[in-house]
Coordinates of C-alpha atoms and ligand atoms in Angstrom, one line a residue:
M26 CA -0.1 0.0 0.2
P27 CA 1.4 3.4 -1.0
L28 CA 2.2 5.8 1.9
S29 CA 0.6 8.6 0.1
A30 CA 0.6 10.4 3.7
N31 CA 4.2 10.8 3.3
N32 CA 4.2 12.8 0.2
P33 CA 6.6 15.8 0.7
D34 CA 5.1 18.0 -1.8
R35 CA 1.6 18.1 0.3
T36 CA 0.6 21.4 2.1
S37 CA -2.3 21.5 4.7
W38 CA -5.1 24.2 4.9
L39 CA -4.1 24.1 8.8
H40 CA -1.2 26.6 9.5
V41 CA 2.4 24.9 10.2
D42 CA 5.3 26.7 11.2
K43 CA 8.3 26.1 9.0
N44 CA 9.9 24.2 12.0
S45 CA 7.2 22.6 13.2
D46 CA 7.8 18.7 14.4
F47 CA 4.3 18.0 13.0
P48 CA 3.8 18.6 9.6
I49 CA 1.1 17.3 7.6
Q50 CA 3.4 14.5 6.5
N51 CA 3.9 13.3 10.2
I52 CA 0.4 12.4 11.3
P53 CA 1.3 10.9 14.7
F54 CA -0.9 9.3 17.3
G55 CA -2.0 10.4 20.7
V56 CA -4.8 10.3 23.4
F57 CA -6.1 13.5 24.8
L58 CA -8.7 14.9 27.2
T59 CA -10.7 17.9 25.5
R60 CA -12.1 21.1 26.9
D61 CA -15.3 19.3 27.4
D62 CA -13.6 16.7 29.6
I63 CA -13.9 13.9 26.9
I64 CA -11.0 11.4 26.5
T65 CA -10.6 10.9 22.8
I66 CA -7.9 9.5 20.5
G67 CA -6.0 12.2 18.0
T68 CA -3.6 13.4 15.6
R69 CA -1.8 16.6 15.4
I70 CA -1.2 19.0 12.5
G71 CA 1.3 22.2 13.3
D72 CA -0.2 23.5 16.7
T73 CA -3.8 22.0 15.7
A74 CA -5.1 18.8 17.8
I75 CA -7.7 16.8 15.9
D76 CA -10.5 14.7 17.8
L77 CA -10.3 11.3 15.3
G78 CA -13.3 10.2 17.5
A79 CA -15.5 12.7 16.3
L80 CA -14.3 12.9 12.8
H81 CA -14.8 9.2 12.4
Q82 CA -18.5 9.8 14.1
L83 CA -18.9 12.6 11.0
G84 CA -18.0 9.9 8.6
Y85 CA -14.6 11.2 7.4
F86 CA -13.2 7.5 7.8
D87 CA -16.1 5.9 5.7
G88 CA -14.8 3.1 3.4
I89 CA -12.1 2.1 6.0
P90 CA -12.6 -0.9 8.3
L91 CA -13.2 0.5 11.5
T92 CA -15.3 -0.2 14.5
D93 CA -17.5 2.7 15.6
D94 CA -15.6 3.4 18.8
I95 CA -12.4 2.6 17.6
F96 CA -10.8 6.2 18.3
L97 CA -13.4 6.8 21.2
Q98 CA -11.0 5.2 23.7
D99 CA -8.3 6.0 26.4
T100 CA -5.7 4.1 24.9
L101 CA -4.5 3.1 21.2
N102 CA -4.0 -0.5 21.7
D103 CA -7.2 -1.7 19.8
F104 CA -6.3 0.7 16.9
I105 CA -2.6 -0.8 17.0
A106 CA -4.0 -4.4 17.0
D107 CA -5.6 -3.6 13.9
G108 CA -2.5 -3.7 11.9
R109 CA -0.5 -1.9 9.6
K110 CA -2.9 -2.0 6.5
T111 CA -5.2 0.0 8.8
W112 CA -2.9 2.3 10.3
R113 CA -1.7 3.3 6.7
L114 CA -5.2 3.7 5.5
V115 CA -6.1 5.9 8.4
R116 CA -2.9 8.0 8.0
N117 CA -3.3 8.5 4.1
R118 CA -6.9 9.4 4.9
I119 CA -6.2 12.1 7.1
A120 CA -3.9 13.4 4.8
Q121 CA -6.2 13.8 2.3
I122 CA -8.8 15.4 4.6
F123 CA -6.6 18.3 5.6
D124 CA -4.7 18.8 1.9
S125 CA -5.0 22.2 1.1
D126 CA -6.9 21.2 -1.9
N127 CA -9.6 19.6 -0.3
T128 CA -12.0 22.0 1.1
T129 CA -14.6 19.6 2.6
L130 CA -13.8 19.8 6.4
K131 CA -12.1 23.2 5.8
N132 CA -15.2 24.8 4.7
N133 CA -17.3 23.2 7.2
K134 CA -17.4 25.4 10.4
Q135 CA -19.8 23.2 12.3
H136 CA -17.4 20.1 11.9
K137 CA -14.2 22.2 12.6
E138 CA -15.6 23.3 16.0
I139 CA -16.2 19.6 16.8
V140 CA -12.9 18.3 15.6
L141 CA -10.4 20.9 15.8
F142 CA -8.7 21.8 19.3
R143 CA -5.8 24.1 20.3
L144 CA -3.1 22.6 22.1
D145 CA -3.7 24.7 25.3
E146 CA -7.3 23.2 25.2
I147 CA -6.3 19.8 25.5
E148 CA -4.5 17.5 28.2
M149 CA -1.9 14.8 26.5
Q150 CA -2.5 11.4 28.1
L151 CA -0.3 8.0 28.2
P152 CA -1.0 7.1 24.6
V153 CA -0.9 3.1 25.4
Q154 CA -1.7 0.8 28.3
I155 CA 2.1 -0.6 28.2
G156 CA 1.4 -4.3 29.0
D157 CA 5.1 -5.4 29.0
Y158 CA 8.2 -3.3 28.9
T159 CA 11.8 -4.0 27.8
D160 CA 14.7 -1.9 27.8
F161 CA 17.7 -2.9 25.5
Y162 CA 21.5 -1.8 26.2
A163 CA 22.0 -1.2 22.4
S164 CA 24.3 1.7 22.2
K165 CA 27.8 0.4 22.0
E166 CA 29.4 3.7 23.1
H167 CA 27.2 3.7 26.0
A168 CA 28.1 0.0 27.2
T169 CA 31.6 1.0 26.6
N170 CA 31.6 4.1 28.8
V171 CA 29.5 2.6 31.5
G172 CA 31.7 -0.7 31.3
T173 CA 34.7 1.1 31.5
M174 CA 33.8 3.1 34.3
F175 CA 32.5 0.0 36.5
R176 CA 35.0 -2.6 35.3
G177 CA 38.1 -0.9 33.4
A178 CA 38.6 -0.2 29.8
D179 CA 40.0 -3.9 29.1
N180 CA 36.9 -5.4 30.1
A181 CA 34.3 -2.7 29.0
L182 CA 32.0 -4.5 26.8
M183 CA 30.9 -8.2 28.4
P184 CA 31.5 -11.1 26.2
N185 CA 28.1 -11.5 25.2
W186 CA 27.4 -7.8 24.2
L187 CA 28.5 -8.1 20.4
H188 CA 26.9 -11.5 19.9
M189 CA 23.1 -10.1 20.9
P190 CA 20.9 -7.3 21.8
V191 CA 21.0 -7.4 25.4
G192 CA 18.1 -6.2 27.5
Y193 CA 16.0 -6.5 30.8
H194 CA 12.6 -6.6 31.6
G195 CA 11.5 -3.4 32.8
R196 CA 8.2 -2.3 34.8
S197 CA 5.2 -0.7 32.8
S198 CA 3.4 0.6 35.9
S199 CA 5.8 3.7 36.3
I200 CA 6.0 4.8 32.6
I201 CA 4.4 8.2 32.5
P202 CA 3.8 10.9 29.9
S203 CA 5.5 14.1 29.4
G204 CA 4.5 16.9 32.2
I205 CA 4.0 14.8 35.1
P206 CA 6.5 15.5 37.9
I207 CA 8.2 12.7 39.7
H208 CA 9.8 12.7 43.1
R209 CA 13.5 11.9 44.0
P210 CA 13.5 8.1 44.7
Q211 CA 14.9 6.5 48.3
G212 CA 16.3 3.6 48.7
Q213 CA 19.3 1.2 50.0
T214 CA 23.2 2.4 48.5
M215 CA 26.4 1.3 49.8
P216 CA 28.3 4.5 50.0
E217 CA 32.1 4.4 49.0
G218 CA 34.1 2.9 51.7
A219 CA 31.2 2.1 54.1
E220 CA 30.7 -1.4 55.5
K221 CA 27.2 -1.6 55.7
P222 CA 24.1 -0.2 53.3
V223 CA 22.3 2.9 54.2
F224 CA 19.0 4.0 53.6
G225 CA 18.0 7.5 52.3
P226 CA 17.5 9.5 49.2
S227 CA 19.1 8.8 46.1
K228 CA 22.2 11.0 45.7
L229 CA 22.6 10.4 42.0
V230 CA 19.2 10.8 39.7
D231 CA 19.9 10.8 36.3
F232 CA 18.3 10.7 33.0
E233 CA 19.0 8.1 30.1
L234 CA 18.3 9.6 26.5
E235 CA 16.7 6.8 24.7
M236 CA 13.7 6.2 22.2
A237 CA 11.1 3.5 22.7
F238 CA 9.1 1.6 19.8
I239 CA 5.6 0.2 20.4
T240 CA 4.6 -2.8 18.8
T241 CA 1.1 -4.3 17.8
D242 CA 0.0 -8.4 18.2
A243 CA 2.8 -9.9 16.6
N244 CA 3.1 -13.7 17.4
D245 CA 1.7 -16.7 19.6
L246 CA 3.6 -18.0 22.5
G247 CA 6.6 -20.4 21.1
E248 CA 6.4 -18.6 17.6
P249 CA 9.6 -16.4 16.6
I250 CA 9.0 -13.2 14.6
P251 CA 11.7 -13.4 11.6
I252 CA 14.1 -10.7 11.4
D253 CA 12.6 -9.7 7.9
E254 CA 9.1 -9.6 9.2
A255 CA 10.1 -7.7 12.4
E256 CA 9.5 -4.1 11.3
D257 CA 5.6 -5.1 10.2
Y258 CA 5.0 -5.4 13.9
I259 CA 6.4 -1.6 14.9
F260 CA 3.5 0.8 15.1
G261 CA 5.7 3.5 16.0
L262 CA 8.4 5.5 18.2
V263 CA 8.2 8.1 20.9
L264 CA 11.1 9.8 22.8
F265 CA 11.8 8.0 26.2
N266 CA 13.7 9.5 29.4
D267 CA 14.4 5.9 31.4
W268 CA 14.9 7.8 34.8
S269 CA 17.7 5.9 36.9
A270 CA 19.2 6.3 40.4
R271 CA 22.8 5.2 39.9
D272 CA 23.5 4.7 43.7
I273 CA 20.9 2.6 44.2
Q274 CA 21.6 0.7 40.9
K275 CA 25.1 0.2 41.6
W276 CA 24.7 -1.7 44.8
E277 CA 21.6 -3.7 43.9
Y278 CA 22.2 -5.2 40.2
V279 CA 24.4 -7.9 40.9
P280 CA 23.2 -10.7 40.0
L281 CA 19.7 -10.2 38.4
G282 CA 20.4 -6.7 36.9
P283 CA 18.6 -3.3 37.4
F284 CA 15.5 -3.3 39.7
L285 CA 14.6 -0.1 42.0
G286 CA 17.3 2.1 40.6
K287 CA 15.0 2.1 37.4
N288 CA 11.3 1.4 38.1
F289 CA 10.6 4.4 39.9
A290 CA 9.9 6.5 36.8
S291 CA 10.3 6.6 33.1
T292 CA 8.7 9.1 30.9
I293 CA 7.4 9.2 27.1
S294 CA 6.6 11.9 24.6
P295 CA 2.9 11.9 24.0
W296 CA 2.7 11.5 20.3
I297 CA 3.4 8.2 18.7
V298 CA 5.1 8.9 15.5
T299 CA 4.8 6.2 13.3
L300 CA 7.4 4.1 11.7
D301 CA 5.6 4.6 8.3
A302 CA 6.4 8.6 8.7
L303 CA 10.1 8.0 9.5
E304 CA 10.5 5.9 6.2
P305 CA 12.4 9.2 4.4
F306 CA 15.1 8.8 7.3
R307 CA 16.3 4.9 7.0
V308 CA 20.1 4.7 7.1
E309 CA 22.5 1.8 7.5
T310 CA 23.1 0.4 10.8
P311 CA 26.5 0.6 12.2
K312 CA 29.0 -2.0 10.8
Q313 CA 28.3 -5.3 13.4
D314 CA 31.7 -6.9 13.8
P315 CA 31.7 -10.1 14.6
K316 CA 28.9 -10.8 12.1
P317 CA 25.7 -11.7 14.2
L318 CA 24.3 -15.1 14.4
P319 CA 21.9 -15.9 11.3
Y320 CA 18.5 -15.1 13.0
L321 CA 20.0 -11.5 13.5
Q322 CA 21.3 -10.8 10.1
F323 CA 19.4 -8.6 8.2
K324 CA 19.2 -6.9 4.5
G325 CA 18.6 -2.8 4.0
K326 CA 18.4 0.1 5.9
K327 CA 17.1 -0.7 9.3
S328 CA 18.2 2.5 11.3
F329 CA 16.9 5.7 11.3
D330 CA 18.5 9.4 11.1
I331 CA 16.6 11.0 14.4
R332 CA 18.5 13.8 16.0
L333 CA 18.4 14.0 19.7
E334 CA 19.2 16.2 22.3
A335 CA 18.6 16.6 26.4
A336 CA 18.6 19.7 28.2
V337 CA 18.8 20.4 32.1
K338 CA 16.1 23.7 33.0
P339 CA 17.2 24.6 37.0
K340 CA 14.2 26.1 38.5
G341 CA 13.5 29.9 37.5
A342 CA 16.4 29.6 35.0
K343 CA 17.0 28.8 31.3
E344 CA 17.9 25.6 30.2
T345 CA 21.0 24.2 29.0
I346 CA 21.5 21.6 26.6
V347 CA 23.8 18.7 28.1
C348 CA 23.8 16.4 25.0
K349 CA 23.2 16.2 21.0
S350 CA 23.0 12.4 20.0
N351 CA 21.4 10.4 17.4
F352 CA 19.2 7.3 17.2
K353 CA 21.4 6.1 14.1
Y354 CA 24.4 5.4 16.7
M355 CA 22.5 2.2 17.9
Y356 CA 24.6 -0.7 17.3
W357 CA 21.7 -3.0 17.3
N358 CA 18.5 -2.1 15.3
M359 CA 14.8 -2.5 16.5
A360 CA 14.2 -5.2 14.1
Q361 CA 17.2 -7.2 15.4
Q362 CA 15.7 -6.6 19.2
L363 CA 12.2 -7.6 18.2
A364 CA 13.7 -10.7 16.6
H365 CA 15.7 -11.3 19.3
H366 CA 13.2 -10.9 22.0
T367 CA 10.9 -13.3 20.4
V368 CA 13.5 -15.9 19.2
N369 CA 12.5 -18.2 22.1
G370 CA 9.1 -18.0 21.6
C371 CA 8.1 -15.0 24.1
P372 CA 5.2 -13.3 22.7
V373 CA 4.7 -9.5 22.2
N374 CA 1.2 -7.8 22.0
S375 CA -0.2 -4.7 21.1
G376 CA 0.9 -1.8 23.3
D377 CA 4.1 -3.3 24.6
M378 CA 7.0 -0.7 24.5
M379 CA 10.7 -1.4 23.9
G380 CA 13.3 1.1 25.0
S381 CA 16.5 1.7 23.3
G382 CA 19.0 1.8 25.8
T383 CA 20.7 4.9 26.4
I384 CA 21.5 6.3 23.1
S385 CA 25.2 8.0 23.3
G386 CA 27.4 8.7 20.4
P387 CA 31.0 8.7 19.5
T388 CA 31.7 12.2 21.0
E389 CA 31.7 13.5 24.8
D390 CA 29.3 15.9 24.0
S391 CA 26.8 13.1 22.4
F392 CA 27.0 11.0 25.8
G393 CA 23.3 10.4 26.4
S394 CA 23.4 10.2 30.4
M395 CA 25.2 12.3 33.3
L396 CA 26.5 9.5 34.6
E397 CA 28.6 9.5 31.1
I398 CA 28.5 13.3 30.2
T399 CA 30.1 14.2 33.7
W400 CA 32.0 10.8 34.0
R401 CA 30.7 9.5 37.2
G402 CA 30.4 13.5 38.5
E403 CA 34.1 13.7 37.9
K404 CA 33.9 16.4 35.3
P405 CA 30.7 18.5 36.4
V406 CA 28.6 20.4 33.6
K407 CA 28.6 24.1 33.8
M408 CA 25.1 25.5 33.4
K409 CA 23.8 28.8 31.9
D410 CA 22.8 30.1 35.5
G411 CA 26.4 29.5 36.7
T412 CA 25.7 26.5 38.8
E413 CA 27.2 23.2 38.2
R414 CA 25.7 19.4 37.8
K415 CA 26.9 16.2 38.6
F416 CA 23.5 14.6 38.3
I417 CA 20.2 15.8 38.4
N418 CA 19.1 18.3 41.3
D419 CA 15.9 18.7 43.1
N420 CA 13.6 20.9 41.1
D421 CA 15.4 20.6 38.0
T422 CA 13.6 19.8 34.6
V423 CA 15.1 17.3 32.5
I424 CA 13.6 17.9 28.5
M425 CA 14.2 15.8 25.5
R426 CA 13.4 16.3 22.1
G427 CA 14.1 14.6 18.8
Y428 CA 13.2 15.2 14.9
C429 CA 14.3 13.8 11.5
K430 CA 15.3 16.3 8.8
N431 CA 16.0 16.2 5.2
D432 CA 15.5 18.8 2.1
D433 CA 12.1 18.1 2.0
V434 CA 10.7 17.4 5.6
R435 CA 10.8 17.8 9.3
I436 CA 9.2 14.9 11.1
G437 CA 9.5 15.3 14.9
F438 CA 8.5 14.2 18.1
G439 CA 7.9 17.2 20.1
E440 CA 9.5 16.8 23.6
V441 CA 9.5 14.6 26.6
K442 CA 9.8 17.1 29.9
T443 CA 9.7 15.9 33.6
K444 CA 10.4 17.8 36.6
L445 CA 12.4 16.2 39.3
L446 CA 10.6 17.1 42.9
P447 CA 12.3 16.4 46.2
V448 CA 11.7 13.2 48.2
F449 CA 8.1 12.4 48.7
S450 CA 6.8 13.7 52.0
P451 CA 3.5 12.5 53.3
Q452 CA 2.8 15.9 55.4
K453 CA 3.0 17.7 52.1
K454 CA 0.5 15.7 50.3
K455 CA -2.2 17.1 52.7
Ligands
MN512 MN1 17.4 2.7 30.2

């Protein structure tokens, strides 16, 4: 099926700023609460949010096999489960409805009042009910940096790392959309030189600059997904800040891996940008040496050129960009991750989310966590307001942005933004 929604020559009758992440070629999917307190599935062109539930009720999706209530839901799971053919039909239709040459909705004032919203009239929600969340560790630069810090340069990469996309099962209950503040976690740590662990607030709260992909129903128990088919089951991507408490993580992670140092919060950008919209931005995956086992071998361009940045904004001050990275640096691509995840027969469902792992690039200014940027705190970062950061302070806001750009079009993700509040205090809640 042609991806007519991607036509770079198309313009919309809705206003789109030149540097918008959301031109008519993007057409992401999200869930929002409207000014009338109604929850609906929607999309966005420029700074206009579009209620797809209302559009469907008004007949604008006639001819596409959709159930009546498919967009009148508080998650995208059922729509995602409809599969890639339906996602494409819907994106193509939305592109038609808002094309500059199409006056049907444009000239219908009454319909426009029902369907269109300004961004300040809506409140973005978590777009999917995430059943299972897996986090990979797929950036070679990140794994090498962390390994060097904890085990020395000679043993930086574990022996398995170059042979498989290493990952762990995370926790979905603490995944939240952009804009919701979180508290500094407390936990057990083993201070340097101490003989016994202590309990208290984490002193080393960090971000991880990641992206995550969201899947559709892919396979039954026992059935691996072949690597050539893996991308058919990827609905789209979001920006992903995988908050981490490094001191808790360091004490707890042997031998079973990350636990409370990771599961206190992870934040995603609210608009899911479809894999289809990212088609023009395919690039080669970094060279893989040694050659992976046959089930991880792939053909074609399976990585994506997505420019990423992370900024820290102290309370009442301007933000400072602390790193610029790119999704294309990932050593293991998404198709390899999904093929590996299911090669043992593990089933993947609609709404599952898979994080890339911290995306660090080759240079110091492209490292995707404070742990790496400040090298365990040894090289603090100078902020625009004159203060310094080793890790994230109370009342700092961490902001991540991402977009793709070529000569024709810019497709972006907007931002994911989270403020770190001080440790939770029961008195203050009242
Ligand atoms: Mn992570």
